[in-house]
Amino acid sequence: MAAHLTTTGEAIHPPLADPVIIWYRGNARDLPWRHPGTSPWAVLVSEVMLQQTPVARVLPVWQSWLRRWPSPAALAADSCGEAIRMWGKLGYPRRALRLHATAVIITDRHGAAVPSDLGSLQALPGVGAYTARAVAAFAFGQRHAVVDTNVRRFVARAVLGQAAAAAPAAARDLALVESLVPEAPARAAIFSVAAMELGALVCTARAPACTRCPIRGHCAWQLAGRPARTGPVRPAQRFAGTDRQVRGLLLAVLRGSPVAVSAGALAAAWADAGQRERALRTLMSDGLVVVLPDGRYALPGH
Ligand code: SF4
């Protein structure tokens, strides 16, 4: 499925959409945020949670979150500390703060309804180019190129014939995926989620399951003889012993307590005082933890 060039040098790609959409209809995971009738707010919450956390961990938190705060107005009426508490162990908890800030803005400036246009979506805290396009496509059925890591890898192999995607380049990635997206908005939205799903389940980073791939007969990487990856391999990120782990442990103490906690309670979570203090300072500067006048620590809005 290598690109051809028009007489003006413009790249054209044979259509991927049909086989990928047919595959999606028969093979996609049954994820609740994809069900018809899911509110734009529920879609937005799912996309923010999925930014850096796998589906299996997101599922229970997303369900609890939506039960408690079924609308932006419901979350906006609660404290940001409760949002941090509900975030649980999803990681990167500043997303909870930003989601709360987003709920407040939607409630105050958008009539309590998630906006549907890209500009307004992208102006919300924690909503970048990917999330804005995903919400516009999946919640509102619009035609956009939706480019996540899975799509970048799938397109790099299927269209460019590369073993792995090059370093992200927003404009180039958007233009390439845009050239593959069907014109009709409804089909465009299905293709976008289908390409993401194919990248997540079949065209995986370590071991693409090409025998199960609906486009294997046309994949540029296959046709090129599966050339090896070039460029540096990103080292696996260490977690144990990092400040990130310590931040998570300290925040877990605060999330698990209905009242403010003492410095001693935090010390019990991590013995290294220097690293603990450093982690605590960054939690406070991020707005995830506050210190009370009596010296105890709490989630904000406590
Ligand atoms: S044939 Fe293999 S490498 Fe090509 S798109 Fe499908 S899963 Fe990915």
Short mmCIF file of C-alpha atoms and ligand atoms in Angstrom, two decimals:
data_model
loop_
_atom_site.label_atom_id
_atom_site.label_comp_id
_atom_site.label_asym_id
_atom_site.label_seq_id
_atom_site.Cartn_x
_atom_site.Cartn_y
_atom_site.Cartn_z
CA MET A 1 0.00 0.00 0.00
CA ALA A 2 2.85 2.37 -0.83
CA ALA A 3 1.98 5.93 -1.79
CA HIS A 4 1.92 6.96 -5.47
CA LEU A 5 2.66 10.47 -6.63
CA THR A 6 0.42 12.59 -8.82
CA THR A 7 1.92 14.68 -11.61
CA THR A 8 2.09 17.57 -9.14
CA GLY A 9 4.03 15.47 -6.65
CA GLU A 10 1.13 15.05 -4.26
CA ALA A 11 1.05 11.71 -2.44
CA ILE A 12 -2.05 9.59 -2.87
CA HIS A 13 -2.68 6.39 -0.98
CA PRO A 14 -4.94 3.52 -1.92
CA PRO A 15 -7.93 3.56 0.45
CA LEU A 16 -7.40 1.82 3.78
CA ALA A 17 -10.80 2.71 5.13
CA ASP A 18 -12.97 -0.16 3.85
CA PRO A 19 -10.94 -3.13 5.13
CA VAL A 20 -10.09 -1.39 8.40
CA ILE A 21 -13.72 -0.45 9.11
CA ILE A 22 -14.95 -3.96 8.25
CA TRP A 23 -12.31 -5.45 10.55
CA TYR A 24 -13.34 -3.04 13.33
CA ARG A 25 -16.98 -4.02 13.09
CA GLY A 26 -16.10 -7.66 13.67
CA ASN A 27 -13.21 -7.36 16.09
CA ALA A 28 -13.38 -4.21 18.21
CA ARG A 29 -13.45 -4.39 21.98
CA ASP A 30 -16.79 -3.60 23.54
CA LEU A 31 -15.78 -0.46 25.43
CA PRO A 32 -18.59 1.47 27.14
CA TRP A 33 -17.47 4.91 25.95
CA ARG A 34 -18.00 3.70 22.39
CA HIS A 35 -21.63 2.74 22.97
CA PRO A 36 -24.22 4.78 21.04
CA GLY A 37 -25.71 7.50 23.20
CA THR A 38 -22.57 8.01 25.30
CA SER A 39 -22.56 11.67 26.28
CA PRO A 40 -19.83 14.03 25.02
CA TRP A 41 -18.81 14.52 28.65
CA ALA A 42 -18.33 10.76 29.11
CA VAL A 43 -16.31 10.61 25.89
CA LEU A 44 -14.15 13.54 27.02
CA VAL A 45 -13.51 11.91 30.42
CA SER A 46 -12.55 8.63 28.71
CA GLU A 47 -10.13 10.36 26.36
CA VAL A 48 -8.40 12.27 29.17
CA MET A 49 -8.08 9.09 31.26
CA LEU A 50 -6.78 7.09 28.28
CA GLN A 51 -4.10 9.66 27.46
CA GLN A 52 -1.49 7.88 29.55
CA THR A 53 -3.27 4.89 31.11
CA PRO A 54 -4.23 1.49 29.62
CA VAL A 55 -7.88 0.62 28.98
CA ALA A 56 -8.11 -2.06 31.71
CA ARG A 57 -7.15 0.41 34.43
CA VAL A 58 -9.32 3.19 33.04
CA LEU A 59 -12.54 1.15 32.84
CA PRO A 60 -13.51 0.93 36.56
CA VAL A 61 -12.44 4.51 37.32
CA TRP A 62 -14.32 5.88 34.31
CA GLN A 63 -17.48 4.06 35.44
CA SER A 64 -17.22 5.32 39.04
CA TRP A 65 -16.41 8.82 37.85
CA LEU A 66 -19.45 9.01 35.57
CA ARG A 67 -21.74 7.56 38.25
CA ARG A 68 -20.63 10.29 40.64
CA TRP A 69 -20.29 13.13 38.15
CA PRO A 70 -22.53 12.38 35.15
CA SER A 71 -22.14 15.94 33.85
CA PRO A 72 -19.52 18.69 33.85
CA ALA A 73 -21.76 20.72 36.17
CA ALA A 74 -21.80 17.90 38.72
CA LEU A 75 -18.01 17.76 38.82
CA ALA A 76 -17.70 21.56 38.84
CA ALA A 77 -19.91 21.67 41.96
CA ASP A 78 -17.52 19.33 43.81
CA SER A 79 -13.98 20.12 44.96
CA CYS A 80 -10.88 19.48 42.90
CA GLY A 81 -9.59 17.43 45.85
CA GLU A 82 -12.43 14.96 45.34
CA ALA A 83 -11.46 14.68 41.68
CA ILE A 84 -7.90 13.79 42.76
CA ARG A 85 -9.32 11.24 45.22
CA MET A 86 -11.49 9.62 42.54
CA TRP A 87 -8.59 9.55 40.09
CA GLY A 88 -7.20 6.68 42.16
CA LYS A 89 -4.18 4.99 40.67
CA LEU A 90 -4.56 6.10 37.08
CA GLY A 91 -1.26 7.96 37.31
CA TYR A 92 -0.30 11.46 36.16
CA PRO A 93 -2.89 12.93 38.58
CA ARG A 94 -2.58 16.48 37.29
CA ARG A 95 -5.06 15.23 34.69
CA ALA A 96 -7.68 15.09 37.48
CA LEU A 97 -7.05 18.72 38.35
CA ARG A 98 -7.25 19.76 34.71
CA LEU A 99 -10.44 17.75 34.18
CA HIS A 100 -11.97 19.55 37.16
CA ALA A 101 -10.87 22.92 35.74
CA THR A 102 -12.33 21.88 32.39
CA ALA A 103 -15.66 21.02 34.05
CA VAL A 104 -15.74 24.47 35.65
CA ILE A 105 -15.04 26.22 32.33
CA ILE A 106 -17.63 24.13 30.47
CA THR A 107 -20.19 24.95 33.16
CA ASP A 108 -19.40 28.65 33.32
CA ARG A 109 -18.69 29.49 29.69
CA HIS A 110 -20.33 26.82 27.55
CA GLY A 111 -23.75 26.48 29.14
CA ALA A 112 -22.70 23.23 30.87
CA ALA A 113 -22.40 21.44 27.50
CA VAL A 114 -19.10 20.14 26.13
CA PRO A 115 -18.29 22.38 23.14
CA SER A 116 -18.14 20.66 19.75
CA ASP A 117 -15.70 22.86 17.84
CA LEU A 118 -12.01 22.10 17.79
CA GLY A 119 -10.93 25.57 18.89
CA SER A 120 -13.09 25.59 22.01
CA LEU A 121 -12.16 22.01 22.85
CA GLN A 122 -8.46 22.67 22.51
CA ALA A 123 -8.73 25.72 24.76
CA LEU A 124 -9.84 23.48 27.66
CA PRO A 125 -7.20 22.55 30.27
CA GLY A 126 -5.55 19.22 29.52
CA VAL A 127 -7.14 18.96 26.07
CA GLY A 128 -4.46 18.91 23.38
CA ALA A 129 -4.64 18.39 19.64
CA TYR A 130 -5.26 14.65 19.92
CA THR A 131 -7.95 14.81 22.62
CA ALA A 132 -9.79 17.69 20.95
CA ARG A 133 -9.95 15.80 17.65
CA ALA A 134 -10.94 12.55 19.35
CA VAL A 135 -13.84 14.22 21.17
CA ALA A 136 -14.96 16.11 18.06
CA ALA A 137 -14.92 12.85 16.07
CA PHE A 138 -16.23 10.33 18.60
CA ALA A 139 -18.71 12.50 20.50
CA PHE A 140 -19.88 14.73 17.67
CA GLY A 141 -19.27 12.60 14.55
CA GLN A 142 -17.03 15.15 12.85
CA ARG A 143 -14.36 14.42 10.24
CA HIS A 144 -10.88 14.91 11.68
CA ALA A 145 -7.55 13.17 11.53
CA VAL A 146 -7.21 11.59 14.97
CA VAL A 147 -3.59 10.67 15.54
CA ASP A 148 -2.51 8.75 18.61
CA THR A 149 0.54 6.53 19.10
CA ASN A 150 -1.25 3.48 17.73
CA VAL A 151 -2.35 5.29 14.58
CA ARG A 152 1.12 6.72 14.00
CA ARG A 153 2.67 3.25 14.19
CA PHE A 154 0.00 1.64 11.99
CA VAL A 155 0.31 4.34 9.33
CA ALA A 156 4.12 4.29 9.46
CA ARG A 157 4.04 0.59 8.60
CA ALA A 158 1.05 0.35 6.31
CA VAL A 159 1.68 3.49 4.27
CA LEU A 160 5.31 4.49 4.73
CA GLY A 161 6.81 0.99 4.95
CA GLN A 162 8.70 1.77 8.16
CA ALA A 163 9.03 -0.63 11.09
CA ALA A 164 8.22 2.13 13.58
CA ALA A 165 6.91 5.67 13.51
CA ALA A 166 9.44 8.47 13.39
CA ALA A 167 9.50 11.03 16.19
CA PRO A 168 6.12 12.79 16.38
CA ALA A 169 5.71 15.79 14.09
CA ALA A 170 2.21 17.11 14.55
CA ALA A 171 1.71 18.81 11.20
CA ARG A 172 3.25 16.01 9.13
CA ASP A 173 1.41 13.27 11.07
CA LEU A 174 -1.92 15.10 10.78
CA ALA A 175 -1.46 15.68 7.04
CA LEU A 176 -0.65 12.03 6.37
CA VAL A 177 -3.55 10.63 8.40
CA GLU A 178 -5.86 13.31 6.97
CA SER A 179 -5.10 11.95 3.50
CA LEU A 180 -6.40 8.53 4.58
CA VAL A 181 -9.62 9.61 6.32
CA PRO A 182 -12.85 9.06 4.30
CA GLU A 183 -14.71 12.20 3.27
CA ALA A 184 -18.09 11.40 4.88
CA PRO A 185 -17.91 12.50 8.54
CA ALA A 186 -19.66 9.41 9.95
CA ARG A 187 -17.30 7.03 8.13
CA ALA A 188 -14.36 9.25 9.02
CA ALA A 189 -15.14 8.91 12.72
CA ILE A 190 -15.46 5.12 12.46
CA PHE A 191 -12.22 4.90 10.49
CA SER A 192 -10.43 6.94 13.14
CA VAL A 193 -11.47 4.69 16.01
CA ALA A 194 -10.91 1.60 13.84
CA ALA A 195 -7.33 2.61 12.97
CA MET A 196 -6.63 3.22 16.67
CA GLU A 197 -8.06 -0.18 17.54
CA LEU A 198 -6.10 -1.97 14.83
CA GLY A 199 -2.90 -0.36 16.11
CA ALA A 200 -3.76 -1.33 19.68
CA LEU A 201 -4.77 -4.94 19.01
CA VAL A 202 -3.04 -6.09 15.79
CA CYS A 203 -0.34 -3.71 14.59
CA THR A 204 1.25 -3.63 18.01
CA ALA A 205 4.63 -2.12 18.81
CA ARG A 206 6.54 -5.28 19.67
CA ALA A 207 4.87 -8.07 17.71
CA PRO A 208 2.45 -7.05 14.96
CA ALA A 209 0.00 -9.88 14.27
CA CYS A 210 0.17 -9.47 10.51
CA THR A 211 -1.61 -12.76 9.78
CA ARG A 212 -4.73 -11.26 11.40
CA CYS A 213 -4.41 -7.88 9.70
CA PRO A 214 -7.09 -6.89 7.18
CA ILE A 215 -4.59 -5.03 4.97
CA ARG A 216 -1.67 -7.45 5.14
CA GLY A 217 -1.71 -8.00 1.37
CA HIS A 218 -1.11 -4.30 0.75
CA CYS A 219 0.92 -3.19 3.76
CA ALA A 220 3.97 -1.21 2.58
CA TRP A 221 6.13 -2.60 5.36
CA GLN A 222 5.24 -6.17 4.38
CA LEU A 223 5.76 -5.45 0.68
CA ALA A 224 9.17 -3.96 1.46
CA GLY A 225 10.22 -7.20 3.17
CA ARG A 226 9.67 -6.00 6.76
CA PRO A 227 12.79 -3.78 6.96
CA ALA A 228 14.32 -3.46 10.43
CA ARG A 229 13.72 -0.45 12.57
CA THR A 230 16.19 2.39 12.17
CA GLY A 231 17.02 5.14 14.64
CA PRO A 232 17.43 5.02 18.40
CA VAL A 233 15.28 2.71 20.52
CA ARG A 234 13.75 4.54 23.46
CA PRO A 235 14.87 2.94 26.72
CA ALA A 236 12.11 1.54 28.93
CA GLN A 237 11.12 4.02 31.63
CA ARG A 238 12.04 3.03 35.16
CA PHE A 239 9.34 3.55 37.79
CA ALA A 240 10.50 1.85 41.01
CA GLY A 241 12.36 4.26 43.22
CA THR A 242 11.60 7.34 41.13
CA ASP A 243 10.13 10.57 42.46
CA ARG A 244 7.04 9.64 40.44
CA GLN A 245 6.59 6.52 42.52
CA VAL A 246 7.06 8.50 45.74
CA ARG A 247 4.52 11.11 44.61
CA GLY A 248 2.05 8.29 43.96
CA LEU A 249 2.61 6.76 47.39
CA LEU A 250 2.20 10.10 49.20
CA LEU A 251 -0.93 10.92 47.23
CA ALA A 252 -2.35 7.45 48.02
CA VAL A 253 -2.03 8.25 51.75
CA LEU A 254 -3.99 11.47 51.27
CA ARG A 255 -6.60 9.87 49.01
CA GLY A 256 -7.17 7.13 51.55
CA SER A 257 -7.79 9.48 54.45
CA PRO A 258 -11.05 11.40 54.96
CA VAL A 259 -9.13 13.92 57.08
CA ALA A 260 -5.83 15.79 56.74
CA VAL A 261 -2.74 13.73 57.58
CA SER A 262 0.38 14.43 59.60
CA ALA A 263 3.93 14.57 58.28
CA GLY A 264 4.49 11.34 60.21
CA ALA A 265 1.82 9.53 58.21
CA LEU A 266 3.56 10.57 55.00
CA ALA A 267 6.93 9.53 56.40
CA ALA A 268 5.54 6.03 56.92
CA ALA A 269 4.88 5.82 53.18
CA TRP A 270 8.49 6.51 52.11
CA ALA A 271 11.49 6.43 54.42
CA ASP A 272 13.97 8.55 52.44
CA ALA A 273 13.30 12.00 53.91
CA GLY A 274 15.09 13.96 51.18
CA GLN A 275 13.23 12.24 48.34
CA ARG A 276 9.96 12.42 50.26
CA GLU A 277 10.33 16.16 50.78
CA ARG A 278 11.21 16.69 47.15
CA ALA A 279 8.17 14.71 46.00
CA LEU A 280 5.93 16.56 48.44
CA ARG A 281 7.19 19.93 47.23
CA THR A 282 6.35 19.06 43.63
CA LEU A 283 2.90 17.78 44.63
CA MET A 284 2.26 21.11 46.36
CA SER A 285 3.59 23.18 43.47
CA ASP A 286 1.34 21.16 41.13
CA GLY A 287 -1.67 22.05 43.31
CA LEU A 288 -2.32 18.40 44.19
CA VAL A 289 -1.56 18.76 47.91
CA VAL A 290 -1.96 21.67 50.33
CA VAL A 291 -0.47 22.25 53.77
CA LEU A 292 -2.89 23.42 56.46
CA PRO A 293 -2.07 26.08 59.10
CA ASP A 294 -1.57 23.31 61.69
CA GLY A 295 1.12 21.70 59.51
CA ARG A 296 -0.97 18.74 58.33
CA TYR A 297 -1.33 17.87 54.65
CA ALA A 298 -4.54 17.47 52.65
CA LEU A 299 -5.97 17.29 49.16
CA PRO A 300 -6.99 20.77 47.91
CA GLY A 301 -10.45 22.00 48.83
CA HIS A 302 -10.30 19.96 52.02
S1 SF4 B 1 0.35 -6.14 7.92
FE1 SF4 B 1 1.35 -6.14 9.91
S2 SF4 B 1 2.70 -4.34 9.90
FE2 SF4 B 1 1.26 -4.12 8.19
S3 SF4 B 1 -0.37 -2.85 9.04
FE3 SF4 B 1 -0.98 -4.99 9.31
S4 SF4 B 1 -0.26 -5.60 11.35
FE4 SF4 B 1 0.76 -3.69 10.78
#
